[in-house]
Amino acid sequence: MPVKIGMVSLGCSKNLVDSERMLYKFRKKGYSLVTEPGLSDVAVVNTCGFIQSAKEEAIETILELAKLKEEGTIKKIIITGCLSERYREEMAEQFPEVDAVVGIGNQEDIVDIIERVLADNKVVEFDSKDRLSITGDRIISTLPFFAYLKIAEGCDNCCTYCAIPEIRGRFRSAPMEDVLEEAQWLADNGVTELIVIAQDTTRYGEDLYGRPELPQLLQKLCGIEKLKWIRVLYCYPERITDELLDVIANEDKIVKYLDLPIQHCNGEILKNMNRVGDREYLTELMAKIRSRVPDITLRTTLITGFPGETQAQFEELAEFVKEIRFDKLGCFAYSQEEGTPAAGFDGQLDEETKNHRAEIIMEQQQLISEQDNEKKLGKELEAVVEGFDKYAECYFGRCKSDAPDIDGKAFFTSEKALEIGQYISIKVTDTLDYDLIGEVVDR
């Protein structure tokens, strides 16, 4: 009877790709993969440790698995990922029920670690972060028509609120030929939507080629015949070049969608974050992007309650959001992360103030989204089918302007049966908060 492995992948899409690589190693070894960790012999948790809420989710998951182990449902628990990399031996001490706590570099040896814990060895190891593969074999765990393509690992930006450089290590790009080989493999295995990711995609290639090579990479990805949509996430505003915008504007396969996590607009706050720019700079940049790439969808993320943020600085941010009218926006209350420079800054705000400010921004954004969605009434939009909702008795999916998991959905009826991954046109007939309602246009 093969060993049954259950994987829990927490956190971001970059972590998910790491989990998919481990899943491939498990299958290659001959282990049986189960979707429910409670039914496994060995549960592997790839944790997130970015902000407090992510840490709490990881700890809850570990405690739930520890209870199942105590009850005899599962035999062994292995913890890896960002939380274990960040807290290391502390994790092993706090969770004696866990059989292995290993760093992200040790994911390369995950099969050996499983064999060792099954032989009743306790494993606590943290090899170099640089051992973690950026590209390589994997099992696609998303819907079969889309996949994330990780093009770099780590980060050198050193934003003062962020623990990622400490956790994931220095920025390092994958060689372009390796990225293209993986993208071709994904396309050959049914992927039609490719989502390009890294901690900072716009920095891709600097370390290998002496200059950013994201525009060149995107152009070559467009040459892969079976790909239909290529989407780019995690672009830093100060690295948005005319060359990149021209590629996005001129290549049909690249979705007119740009994700720019700007975090704030006030110059003093951005400087204290170790970020570039101010409100004037960002306003001009957004106008330039929209001018060079007509009908582009702009997404951003913001932080409220950064240390020292005054009421006036927050109001400036709120006015900026109203003025720019981002198409997609997420806002998070500042999380005081130990080990980061900002954690020691004066002027830490209370949780109620931070959260209240985030709620105000999101209320504004909801109104903007509702107004923008109303303008789409009666229009025809391209969408991709993700499934059928048997309770609502309709299909659901995403339009070109929506990335998986972080943006809205489209719900639509069809006179003909549709398949997951099928690209269709829908006519928008109604709206629902961030989502669209429509019907398939029969061609």
Short mmCIF file of C-alpha atoms in Angstrom, two decimals:
data_model
loop_
_atom_site.label_atom_id
_atom_site.label_comp_id
_atom_site.label_asym_id
_atom_site.label_seq_id
_atom_site.Cartn_x
_atom_site.Cartn_y
_atom_site.Cartn_z
CA MET A 1 0.00 0.00 0.00
CA PRO A 2 1.64 3.31 -1.07
CA VAL A 3 2.12 6.05 1.48
CA LYS A 4 -0.73 8.58 1.32
CA ILE A 5 0.37 12.23 1.23
CA GLY A 6 -1.91 15.19 1.89
CA MET A 7 -0.71 18.67 0.96
CA VAL A 8 -2.00 21.92 2.45
CA SER A 9 -0.79 24.97 0.52
CA LEU A 10 -1.36 28.30 2.25
CA GLY A 11 -0.71 31.88 1.16
CA CYS A 12 0.12 33.28 -2.24
CA SER A 13 0.30 31.88 -5.77
CA LYS A 14 4.12 31.79 -5.55
CA ASN A 15 3.80 29.39 -2.61
CA LEU A 16 1.29 27.35 -4.61
CA VAL A 17 3.85 26.80 -7.37
CA ASP A 18 6.31 25.49 -4.76
CA SER A 19 3.60 23.12 -3.51
CA GLU A 20 2.97 21.90 -7.06
CA ARG A 21 6.66 21.06 -7.42
CA MET A 22 6.55 19.03 -4.18
CA LEU A 23 3.42 17.22 -5.42
CA TYR A 24 5.34 16.16 -8.52
CA LYS A 25 8.13 14.74 -6.34
CA PHE A 26 5.56 12.79 -4.31
CA ARG A 27 3.95 11.27 -7.39
CA LYS A 28 7.32 10.43 -8.94
CA LYS A 29 8.25 8.56 -5.76
CA GLY A 30 5.05 6.52 -6.03
CA TYR A 31 3.19 8.04 -3.10
CA SER A 32 -0.59 8.27 -3.27
CA LEU A 33 -1.85 11.88 -3.30
CA VAL A 34 -5.04 12.60 -1.34
CA THR A 35 -6.97 15.86 -1.43
CA GLU A 36 -8.05 15.61 2.20
CA PRO A 37 -5.06 15.84 4.61
CA GLY A 38 -7.12 14.13 7.32
CA LEU A 39 -7.10 10.96 5.19
CA SER A 40 -3.32 10.95 4.69
CA ASP A 41 -0.45 9.12 6.34
CA VAL A 42 1.74 12.23 6.08
CA ALA A 43 0.39 15.78 6.00
CA VAL A 44 2.69 18.39 4.47
CA VAL A 45 1.86 22.05 5.19
CA ASN A 46 3.45 24.72 3.00
CA THR A 47 2.92 27.72 5.25
CA CYS A 48 2.63 31.47 4.73
CA GLY A 49 4.22 33.81 7.25
CA PHE A 50 3.84 37.19 5.56
CA ILE A 51 1.43 38.99 7.90
CA GLN A 52 -0.30 38.24 11.20
CA SER A 53 -3.51 36.87 9.68
CA ALA A 54 -1.52 34.45 7.50
CA LYS A 55 0.50 33.27 10.50
CA GLU A 56 -2.71 32.67 12.46
CA GLU A 57 -4.18 30.62 9.60
CA ALA A 58 -1.03 28.49 9.43
CA ILE A 59 -0.98 27.90 13.18
CA GLU A 60 -4.68 26.94 13.16
CA THR A 61 -4.01 24.44 10.37
CA ILE A 62 -1.07 22.91 12.26
CA LEU A 63 -3.13 22.57 15.44
CA GLU A 64 -5.99 20.89 13.56
CA LEU A 65 -3.57 18.38 12.05
CA ALA A 66 -1.93 17.81 15.44
CA LYS A 67 -5.34 16.87 16.84
CA LEU A 68 -5.86 14.38 13.99
CA LYS A 69 -2.43 12.91 14.68
CA GLU A 70 -3.26 12.56 18.38
CA GLU A 71 -6.47 10.74 17.41
CA GLY A 72 -4.44 8.41 15.18
CA THR A 73 -6.01 9.59 11.92
CA ILE A 74 -2.68 10.71 10.45
CA LYS A 75 0.81 9.51 11.29
CA LYS A 76 3.22 12.34 10.54
CA ILE A 77 3.20 16.12 10.04
CA ILE A 78 5.79 18.10 8.06
CA ILE A 79 5.93 21.91 8.09
CA THR A 80 7.73 23.96 5.45
CA GLY A 81 7.31 27.31 3.71
CA CYS A 82 7.54 30.90 4.87
CA LEU A 83 6.44 30.49 8.50
CA SER A 84 8.92 27.70 9.20
CA GLU A 85 11.67 29.60 7.35
CA ARG A 86 10.95 32.71 9.39
CA TYR A 87 10.71 31.16 12.86
CA ARG A 88 12.81 28.01 12.39
CA GLU A 89 13.67 26.21 15.66
CA GLU A 90 10.96 28.18 17.46
CA MET A 91 8.37 26.34 15.35
CA ALA A 92 9.80 22.96 16.32
CA GLU A 93 9.74 23.94 20.01
CA GLN A 94 6.19 25.31 19.92
CA PHE A 95 4.77 22.34 18.03
CA PRO A 96 6.31 19.14 19.46
CA GLU A 97 3.61 17.13 17.64
CA VAL A 98 5.21 18.11 14.32
CA ASP A 99 7.69 15.58 12.96
CA ALA A 100 9.66 17.87 10.63
CA VAL A 101 10.15 21.62 10.37
CA VAL A 102 12.20 22.50 7.31
CA GLY A 103 13.10 25.61 5.32
CA ILE A 104 12.12 26.46 1.75
CA GLY A 105 15.50 25.24 0.46
CA ASN A 106 14.78 21.80 1.93
CA GLN A 107 11.74 21.37 -0.29
CA GLU A 108 14.18 19.96 -2.85
CA ASP A 109 14.67 17.00 -0.46
CA ILE A 110 11.05 16.65 0.64
CA VAL A 111 10.83 12.96 -0.33
CA ASP A 112 13.92 12.12 1.74
CA ILE A 113 12.44 14.08 4.65
CA ILE A 114 9.21 12.06 4.41
CA GLU A 115 11.20 8.81 4.45
CA ARG A 116 13.11 9.97 7.51
CA VAL A 117 10.01 10.92 9.52
CA LEU A 118 8.31 7.64 8.55
CA ALA A 119 11.38 5.96 10.12
CA ASP A 120 10.52 7.93 13.29
CA ASN A 121 13.27 10.52 12.97
CA LYS A 122 12.66 14.12 13.99
CA VAL A 123 13.88 16.54 11.30
CA VAL A 124 14.65 20.25 11.84
CA GLU A 125 16.75 21.56 8.95
CA PHE A 126 17.25 24.85 7.13
CA ASP A 127 19.45 24.76 4.06
CA SER A 128 20.24 27.71 1.79
CA LYS A 129 17.16 29.42 0.35
CA ASP A 130 18.93 29.48 -3.01
CA ARG A 131 18.45 25.72 -3.29
CA LEU A 132 14.75 26.22 -4.00
CA SER A 133 14.06 25.65 -7.70
CA ILE A 134 12.28 28.46 -9.53
CA THR A 135 11.27 26.33 -12.53
CA GLY A 136 10.87 22.61 -13.09
CA ASP A 137 8.41 19.72 -13.04
CA ARG A 138 5.11 20.19 -11.23
CA ILE A 139 1.53 18.99 -10.95
CA ILE A 140 -1.01 21.64 -11.91
CA SER A 141 -3.41 22.04 -8.96
CA THR A 142 -5.44 24.97 -10.29
CA LEU A 143 -8.30 24.60 -12.75
CA PRO A 144 -6.73 22.81 -15.74
CA PHE A 145 -6.83 25.74 -18.16
CA PHE A 146 -4.76 28.23 -16.14
CA ALA A 147 -1.48 28.12 -14.26
CA TYR A 148 0.97 30.44 -12.55
CA LEU A 149 4.42 30.85 -14.07
CA LYS A 150 6.99 31.87 -11.45
CA ILE A 151 9.87 33.69 -13.14
CA ALA A 152 11.94 34.77 -10.10
CA GLU A 153 12.38 34.10 -6.41
CA GLY A 154 13.19 36.33 -3.44
CA CYS A 155 13.27 40.12 -3.26
CA ASP A 156 15.86 42.89 -2.98
CA ASN A 157 13.42 45.81 -2.60
CA CYS A 158 13.54 45.78 1.22
CA CYS A 159 10.31 47.64 1.92
CA THR A 160 10.40 48.51 5.60
CA TYR A 161 7.08 46.77 6.41
CA CYS A 162 7.93 43.50 4.64
CA ALA A 163 9.64 40.32 5.89
CA ILE A 164 9.87 38.68 2.43
CA PRO A 165 13.60 39.45 1.81
CA GLU A 166 14.40 37.83 5.16
CA ILE A 167 12.16 34.85 4.47
CA ARG A 168 12.72 34.19 0.76
CA GLY A 169 16.22 35.57 0.30
CA ARG A 170 17.82 37.63 -2.43
CA PHE A 171 16.14 38.28 -5.77
CA ARG A 172 17.14 35.74 -8.41
CA SER A 173 15.62 35.27 -11.85
CA ALA A 174 15.14 31.96 -13.61
CA PRO A 175 17.02 31.71 -16.92
CA MET A 176 14.73 32.70 -19.77
CA GLU A 177 15.17 29.39 -21.59
CA ASP A 178 13.99 27.52 -18.46
CA VAL A 179 10.96 29.78 -18.08
CA LEU A 180 10.01 29.31 -21.73
CA GLU A 181 10.46 25.55 -21.50
CA GLU A 182 8.11 25.38 -18.52
CA ALA A 183 5.58 27.67 -20.23
CA GLN A 184 5.63 25.43 -23.31
CA TRP A 185 5.09 22.36 -21.13
CA LEU A 186 2.13 24.05 -19.43
CA ALA A 187 0.62 24.94 -22.82
CA ASP A 188 1.16 21.39 -24.08
CA ASN A 189 -0.73 20.15 -21.01
CA GLY A 190 -3.86 22.20 -21.58
CA VAL A 191 -3.03 25.56 -20.04
CA THR A 192 -4.40 28.45 -22.12
CA GLU A 193 -4.11 31.23 -19.51
CA LEU A 194 -0.66 31.91 -18.08
CA ILE A 195 -0.24 34.19 -15.05
CA VAL A 196 3.30 35.52 -14.72
CA ILE A 197 4.39 36.00 -11.09
CA ALA A 198 7.38 36.85 -8.87
CA GLN A 199 7.88 39.06 -5.83
CA ASP A 200 8.69 41.77 -8.39
CA THR A 201 8.06 40.71 -12.00
CA THR A 202 9.33 44.02 -13.39
CA ARG A 203 12.80 43.27 -12.01
CA TYR A 204 13.04 40.03 -13.96
CA GLY A 205 16.41 39.48 -15.60
CA GLU A 206 18.37 42.28 -13.90
CA ASP A 207 20.58 39.81 -12.05
CA LEU A 208 21.18 37.54 -15.06
CA TYR A 209 21.26 39.91 -18.02
CA GLY A 210 22.19 43.27 -16.51
CA ARG A 211 18.83 44.85 -17.39
CA PRO A 212 15.13 44.09 -16.89
CA GLU A 213 14.01 41.55 -19.48
CA LEU A 214 10.29 41.24 -18.72
CA PRO A 215 9.24 42.81 -22.06
CA GLN A 216 11.44 40.38 -23.99
CA LEU A 217 10.16 37.42 -21.95
CA LEU A 218 6.54 38.40 -22.58
CA GLN A 219 7.13 38.69 -26.30
CA LYS A 220 8.61 35.20 -26.40
CA LEU A 221 5.75 33.79 -24.31
CA CYS A 222 3.37 35.22 -26.91
CA GLY A 223 5.07 32.97 -29.45
CA ILE A 224 3.74 29.84 -27.68
CA GLU A 225 0.92 28.84 -29.97
CA LYS A 226 -1.57 27.27 -27.54
CA LEU A 227 -1.60 30.16 -25.06
CA LYS A 228 -4.57 32.54 -25.31
CA TRP A 229 -4.29 34.89 -22.30
CA ILE A 230 -1.05 36.00 -20.61
CA ARG A 231 -1.48 38.06 -17.45
CA VAL A 232 1.22 39.85 -15.42
CA LEU A 233 1.05 40.37 -11.63
CA TYR A 234 3.24 42.13 -9.03
CA CYS A 235 4.72 44.96 -11.10
CA TYR A 236 6.50 47.77 -9.25
CA PRO A 237 5.38 51.23 -10.43
CA GLU A 238 8.88 52.72 -10.69
CA ARG A 239 9.88 49.95 -13.12
CA ILE A 240 7.00 50.38 -15.56
CA THR A 241 8.86 51.32 -18.74
CA ASP A 242 7.59 52.51 -22.11
CA GLU A 243 9.02 49.29 -23.55
CA LEU A 244 6.88 47.17 -21.21
CA LEU A 245 3.75 49.22 -21.92
CA ASP A 246 4.30 48.90 -25.67
CA VAL A 247 4.53 45.12 -25.39
CA ILE A 248 1.33 44.97 -23.33
CA ALA A 249 -0.44 47.28 -25.79
CA ASN A 250 0.71 45.55 -28.97
CA GLU A 251 0.67 41.84 -28.16
CA ASP A 252 -2.82 40.36 -28.58
CA LYS A 253 -2.23 37.48 -26.15
CA ILE A 254 -1.26 39.76 -23.27
CA VAL A 255 -4.35 40.67 -21.30
CA LYS A 256 -4.67 44.45 -20.93
CA TYR A 257 -4.34 44.17 -17.16
CA LEU A 258 -1.61 45.48 -14.89
CA ASP A 259 -1.17 44.77 -11.20
CA LEU A 260 0.78 47.56 -9.43
CA PRO A 261 0.98 47.26 -5.63
CA ILE A 262 1.63 50.93 -4.81
CA GLN A 263 0.77 50.68 -1.04
CA HIS A 264 0.19 54.45 -0.57
CA CYS A 265 0.32 57.79 -2.38
CA ASN A 266 1.72 60.14 0.26
CA GLY A 267 5.39 60.92 -0.42
CA GLU A 268 6.47 60.87 3.23
CA ILE A 269 4.72 57.55 3.92
CA LEU A 270 6.21 56.01 0.77
CA LYS A 271 9.69 57.22 1.72
CA ASN A 272 9.29 55.65 5.17
CA MET A 273 8.18 52.44 3.45
CA ASN A 274 11.38 52.58 1.34
CA ARG A 275 9.16 52.98 -1.72
CA VAL A 276 9.47 55.45 -4.59
CA GLY A 277 7.22 58.33 -5.60
CA ASP A 278 4.40 60.49 -4.33
CA ARG A 279 0.84 61.36 -5.32
CA GLU A 280 1.89 63.52 -8.28
CA TYR A 281 4.26 60.87 -9.63
CA LEU A 282 1.67 58.09 -9.30
CA THR A 283 -1.10 60.18 -10.82
CA GLU A 284 1.06 60.92 -13.87
CA LEU A 285 2.07 57.26 -14.13
CA MET A 286 -1.53 56.00 -14.10
CA ALA A 287 -2.49 58.58 -16.75
CA LYS A 288 0.46 57.49 -18.89
CA ILE A 289 -0.41 53.80 -18.59
CA ARG A 290 -4.03 54.43 -19.54
CA SER A 291 -2.94 56.60 -22.45
CA ARG A 292 -0.49 54.06 -23.89
CA VAL A 293 -2.68 50.99 -23.22
CA PRO A 294 -6.32 51.93 -23.90
CA ASP A 295 -8.96 49.99 -21.91
CA ILE A 296 -6.35 48.59 -19.52
CA THR A 297 -7.53 47.21 -16.19
CA LEU A 298 -5.45 48.67 -13.34
CA ARG A 299 -5.23 46.76 -10.06
CA THR A 300 -3.43 47.90 -6.93
CA THR A 301 -3.03 47.12 -3.23
CA LEU A 302 -2.83 49.68 -0.44
CA ILE A 303 -1.82 49.73 3.22
CA THR A 304 -3.59 51.91 5.78
CA GLY A 305 -2.29 52.72 9.25
CA PHE A 306 1.43 52.58 8.46
CA PRO A 307 3.39 53.97 11.47
CA GLY A 308 3.02 57.74 11.64
CA GLU A 309 0.15 57.93 9.13
CA THR A 310 -1.77 61.07 10.06
CA GLN A 311 -5.44 61.67 9.42
CA ALA A 312 -4.48 64.13 6.69
CA GLN A 313 -2.21 61.57 5.00
CA PHE A 314 -4.99 59.00 5.12
CA GLU A 315 -7.46 61.50 3.65
CA GLU A 316 -4.97 62.18 0.86
CA LEU A 317 -4.94 58.44 0.11
CA ALA A 318 -8.75 58.32 0.09
CA GLU A 319 -8.91 61.30 -2.29
CA PHE A 320 -6.31 59.68 -4.52
CA VAL A 321 -8.40 56.47 -4.75
CA LYS A 322 -11.45 58.52 -5.74
CA GLU A 323 -9.44 60.46 -8.31
CA ILE A 324 -7.61 57.55 -9.97
CA ARG A 325 -10.57 55.12 -9.89
CA PHE A 326 -8.57 51.90 -9.98
CA ASP A 327 -10.47 49.10 -11.67
CA LYS A 328 -9.46 46.61 -8.96
CA LEU A 329 -8.16 47.40 -5.49
CA GLY A 330 -7.36 45.60 -2.27
CA CYS A 331 -6.63 47.47 0.97
CA PHE A 332 -5.03 45.99 4.07
CA ALA A 333 -4.46 47.33 7.56
CA TYR A 334 -0.74 47.60 8.36
CA SER A 335 0.61 44.52 10.13
CA GLN A 336 3.47 45.18 12.57
CA GLU A 337 5.87 42.37 11.68
CA GLU A 338 8.73 41.65 14.05
CA GLY A 339 12.15 41.83 12.47
CA THR A 340 11.11 44.49 9.96
CA PRO A 341 12.38 48.09 10.27
CA ALA A 342 8.85 49.52 10.39
CA ALA A 343 8.02 47.43 13.46
CA GLY A 344 10.35 49.69 15.44
CA PHE A 345 9.09 52.99 14.02
CA ASP A 346 7.48 55.55 16.27
CA GLY A 347 3.82 56.36 15.75
CA GLN A 348 2.35 52.84 15.71
CA LEU A 349 -1.42 53.13 15.31
CA ASP A 350 -4.01 51.08 17.16
CA GLU A 351 -5.72 48.17 15.37
CA GLU A 352 -9.13 49.85 15.38
CA THR A 353 -7.83 52.93 13.55
CA LYS A 354 -5.87 50.88 11.01
CA ASN A 355 -8.82 48.60 10.25
CA HIS A 356 -11.34 51.44 10.13
CA ARG A 357 -9.23 53.28 7.55
CA ALA A 358 -8.95 50.13 5.42
CA GLU A 359 -12.73 49.68 5.58
CA ILE A 360 -13.28 53.26 4.38
CA ILE A 361 -11.02 52.69 1.36
CA MET A 362 -12.78 49.43 0.50
CA GLU A 363 -16.21 51.06 0.82
CA GLN A 364 -15.05 53.72 -1.64
CA GLN A 365 -13.73 51.06 -3.98
CA GLN A 366 -16.96 49.08 -3.83
CA LEU A 367 -18.87 52.16 -4.98
CA ILE A 368 -16.35 52.73 -7.81
CA SER A 369 -16.65 49.08 -8.87
CA GLU A 370 -20.44 49.23 -8.84
CA GLN A 371 -20.41 52.36 -10.99
CA ASP A 372 -17.88 50.87 -13.41
CA ASN A 373 -19.84 47.63 -13.66
CA GLU A 374 -23.04 49.54 -14.48
CA LYS A 375 -21.24 51.03 -17.50
CA LYS A 376 -20.77 47.46 -18.78
CA LEU A 377 -24.52 46.77 -18.93
CA GLY A 378 -25.49 45.68 -22.42
CA LYS A 379 -21.86 45.22 -23.50
CA GLU A 380 -20.31 42.00 -24.80
CA LEU A 381 -17.21 40.78 -22.95
CA GLU A 382 -14.88 37.84 -23.46
CA ALA A 383 -14.89 35.38 -20.56
CA VAL A 384 -13.63 31.92 -19.66
CA VAL A 385 -15.79 29.21 -18.06
CA GLU A 386 -14.71 28.01 -14.60
CA GLY A 387 -17.67 25.85 -13.60
CA PHE A 388 -21.41 25.40 -13.12
CA ASP A 389 -23.28 26.50 -10.00
CA LYS A 390 -26.03 23.94 -9.55
CA TYR A 391 -27.82 26.04 -6.92
CA ALA A 392 -27.90 29.22 -8.99
CA GLU A 393 -28.40 27.09 -12.12
CA CYS A 394 -25.88 29.04 -14.14
CA TYR A 395 -22.26 28.92 -15.22
CA PHE A 396 -19.56 31.09 -13.68
CA GLY A 397 -16.16 32.26 -14.81
CA ARG A 398 -13.98 35.31 -15.30
CA CYS A 399 -13.71 38.11 -17.81
CA LYS A 400 -10.38 39.22 -19.23
CA SER A 401 -10.28 41.98 -16.61
CA ASP A 402 -10.33 39.53 -13.68
CA ALA A 403 -7.45 37.50 -12.26
CA PRO A 404 -8.20 34.24 -10.41
CA ASP A 405 -8.95 34.39 -6.67
CA ILE A 406 -8.33 38.13 -6.24
CA ASP A 407 -10.88 39.75 -8.58
CA GLY A 408 -14.54 39.39 -9.44
CA LYS A 409 -16.56 36.71 -11.19
CA ALA A 410 -19.06 36.58 -14.01
CA PHE A 411 -22.24 34.47 -13.71
CA PHE A 412 -24.00 33.61 -16.93
CA THR A 413 -26.60 31.39 -18.53
CA SER A 414 -26.17 29.48 -21.76
CA GLU A 415 -28.55 27.60 -24.03
CA LYS A 416 -25.72 25.23 -24.92
CA ALA A 417 -23.59 23.09 -22.62
CA LEU A 418 -20.23 24.67 -21.84
CA GLU A 419 -16.92 23.19 -20.76
CA ILE A 420 -14.43 24.37 -18.13
CA GLY A 421 -11.74 26.38 -19.88
CA GLN A 422 -13.97 27.33 -22.81
CA TYR A 423 -13.66 30.94 -23.97
CA ILE A 424 -16.99 32.62 -24.73
CA SER A 425 -18.63 36.02 -25.16
CA ILE A 426 -21.21 37.14 -22.62
CA LYS A 427 -23.68 40.01 -22.74
CA VAL A 428 -23.85 41.79 -19.38
CA THR A 429 -27.44 42.01 -18.12
CA ASP A 430 -26.97 42.88 -14.44
CA THR A 431 -24.33 43.54 -11.77
CA LEU A 432 -23.74 42.33 -8.23
CA ASP A 433 -21.16 44.26 -6.15
CA TYR A 434 -17.85 43.30 -7.80
CA ASP A 435 -19.40 40.67 -10.07
CA LEU A 436 -21.22 40.61 -13.40
CA ILE A 437 -24.32 38.73 -14.50
CA GLY A 438 -24.96 37.91 -18.12
CA GLU A 439 -25.85 35.46 -20.83
CA VAL A 440 -23.69 33.74 -23.42
CA VAL A 441 -23.84 35.28 -26.88
CA ASP A 442 -24.28 32.49 -29.38
CA ARG A 443 -21.91 32.92 -32.30
#
